[in-house]
Coordinates of C-alpha atoms in Angstrom, one line a residue:
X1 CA -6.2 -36.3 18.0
X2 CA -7.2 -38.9 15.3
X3 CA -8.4 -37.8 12.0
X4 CA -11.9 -39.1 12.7
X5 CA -12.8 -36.8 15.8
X6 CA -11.4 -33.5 14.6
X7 CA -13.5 -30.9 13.9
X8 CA -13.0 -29.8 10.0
X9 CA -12.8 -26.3 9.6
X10 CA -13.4 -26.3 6.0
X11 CA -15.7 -28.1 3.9
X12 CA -16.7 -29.5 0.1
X13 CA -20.0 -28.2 -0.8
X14 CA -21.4 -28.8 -4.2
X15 CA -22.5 -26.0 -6.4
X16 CA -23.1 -27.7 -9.6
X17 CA -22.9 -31.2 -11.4
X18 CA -18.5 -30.8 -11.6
X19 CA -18.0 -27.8 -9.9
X20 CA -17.1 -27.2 -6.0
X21 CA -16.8 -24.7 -3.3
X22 CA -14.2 -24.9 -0.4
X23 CA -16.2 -23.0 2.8
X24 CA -15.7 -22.4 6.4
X25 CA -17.5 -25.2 7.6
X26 CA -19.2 -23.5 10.4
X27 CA -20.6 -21.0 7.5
X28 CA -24.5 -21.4 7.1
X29 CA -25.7 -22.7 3.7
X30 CA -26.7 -18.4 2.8
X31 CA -23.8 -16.9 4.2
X32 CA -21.6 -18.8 2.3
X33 CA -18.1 -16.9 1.5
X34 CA -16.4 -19.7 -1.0
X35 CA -12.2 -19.9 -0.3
X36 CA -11.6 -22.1 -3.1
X37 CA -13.9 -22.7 -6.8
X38 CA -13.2 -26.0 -7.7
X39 CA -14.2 -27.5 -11.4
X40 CA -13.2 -31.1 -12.1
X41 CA -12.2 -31.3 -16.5
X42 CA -12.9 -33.8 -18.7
X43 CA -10.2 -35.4 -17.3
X44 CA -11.4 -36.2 -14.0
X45 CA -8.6 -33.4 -13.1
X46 CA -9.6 -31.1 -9.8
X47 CA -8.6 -27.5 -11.3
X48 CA -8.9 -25.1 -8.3
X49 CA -9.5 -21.0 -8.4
X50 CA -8.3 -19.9 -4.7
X51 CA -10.0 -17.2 -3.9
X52 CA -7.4 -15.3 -1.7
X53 CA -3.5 -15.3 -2.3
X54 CA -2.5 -18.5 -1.4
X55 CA 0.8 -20.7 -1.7
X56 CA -1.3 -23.8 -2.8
X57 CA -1.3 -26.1 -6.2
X58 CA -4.1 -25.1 -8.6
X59 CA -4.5 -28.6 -9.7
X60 CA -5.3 -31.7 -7.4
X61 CA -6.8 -35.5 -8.2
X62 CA -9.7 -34.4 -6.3
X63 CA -12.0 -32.1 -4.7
X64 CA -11.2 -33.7 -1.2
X65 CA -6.8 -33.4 -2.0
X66 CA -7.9 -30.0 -2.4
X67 CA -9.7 -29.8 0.8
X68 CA -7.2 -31.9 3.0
X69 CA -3.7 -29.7 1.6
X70 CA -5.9 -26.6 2.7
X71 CA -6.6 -27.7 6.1
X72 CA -2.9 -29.3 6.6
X73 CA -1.7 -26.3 5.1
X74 CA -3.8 -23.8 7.6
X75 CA -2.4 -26.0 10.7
X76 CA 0.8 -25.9 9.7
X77 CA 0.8 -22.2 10.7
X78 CA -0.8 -21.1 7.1
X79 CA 3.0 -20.2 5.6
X80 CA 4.0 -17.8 8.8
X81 CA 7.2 -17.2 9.3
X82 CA 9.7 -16.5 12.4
X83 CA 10.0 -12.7 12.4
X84 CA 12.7 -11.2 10.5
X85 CA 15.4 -9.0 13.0
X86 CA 15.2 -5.3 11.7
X87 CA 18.8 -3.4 12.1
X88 CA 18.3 -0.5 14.7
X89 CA 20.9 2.3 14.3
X90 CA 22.3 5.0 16.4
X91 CA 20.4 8.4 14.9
X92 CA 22.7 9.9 12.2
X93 CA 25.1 13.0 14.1
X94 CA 24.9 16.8 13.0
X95 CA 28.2 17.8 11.4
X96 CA 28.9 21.5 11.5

């Protein structure tokens, strides 16, 4: 599906003058449950504050990188992994 016709599931919304929230895109403007607090420094660096645990930079060029390696990031499978075989074992025998 191009890029230009897929539906975002995320979204920029700015809070104040340099600082940004990553939400759920569908989320209405008083509901809003912020993934991501986003404050661009004085030099014109994207620092980002996840809000949940996850294995993302903390430091982008922009607002939008931010964005964009979340959403490639969540369709990727969001870091899942293939499950990990668990050993079974005969139950241990009485000895008398």
């Amino acid at each position: 599906m191009p890029k230009s016709t897929r539906r975002r599931r995320f979204a920029l919304r700015r809070t104040v003058d340099r600082d940004w929230m990553i939400v759920h895109a569908g989320a209405p403007e008083f509901a809003v449950r912020p993934l991501a607090h986003i404050t661009i420094d004085d030099d014109d660096v994207a620092e980002v504050v996840w809000t949940a645990p996850l294995p993302l930079p903390v430091v982008f060029a922009s607002p939008q990188d931010a964005l964009e390696t979340l959403e490639s990031w969540e369709r990727t499978g969001g870091g899942a992994t293939k499950p990990i075989p668990i050993a079974h074992f005969p139950p241990p025998r009485q000895v008398s």
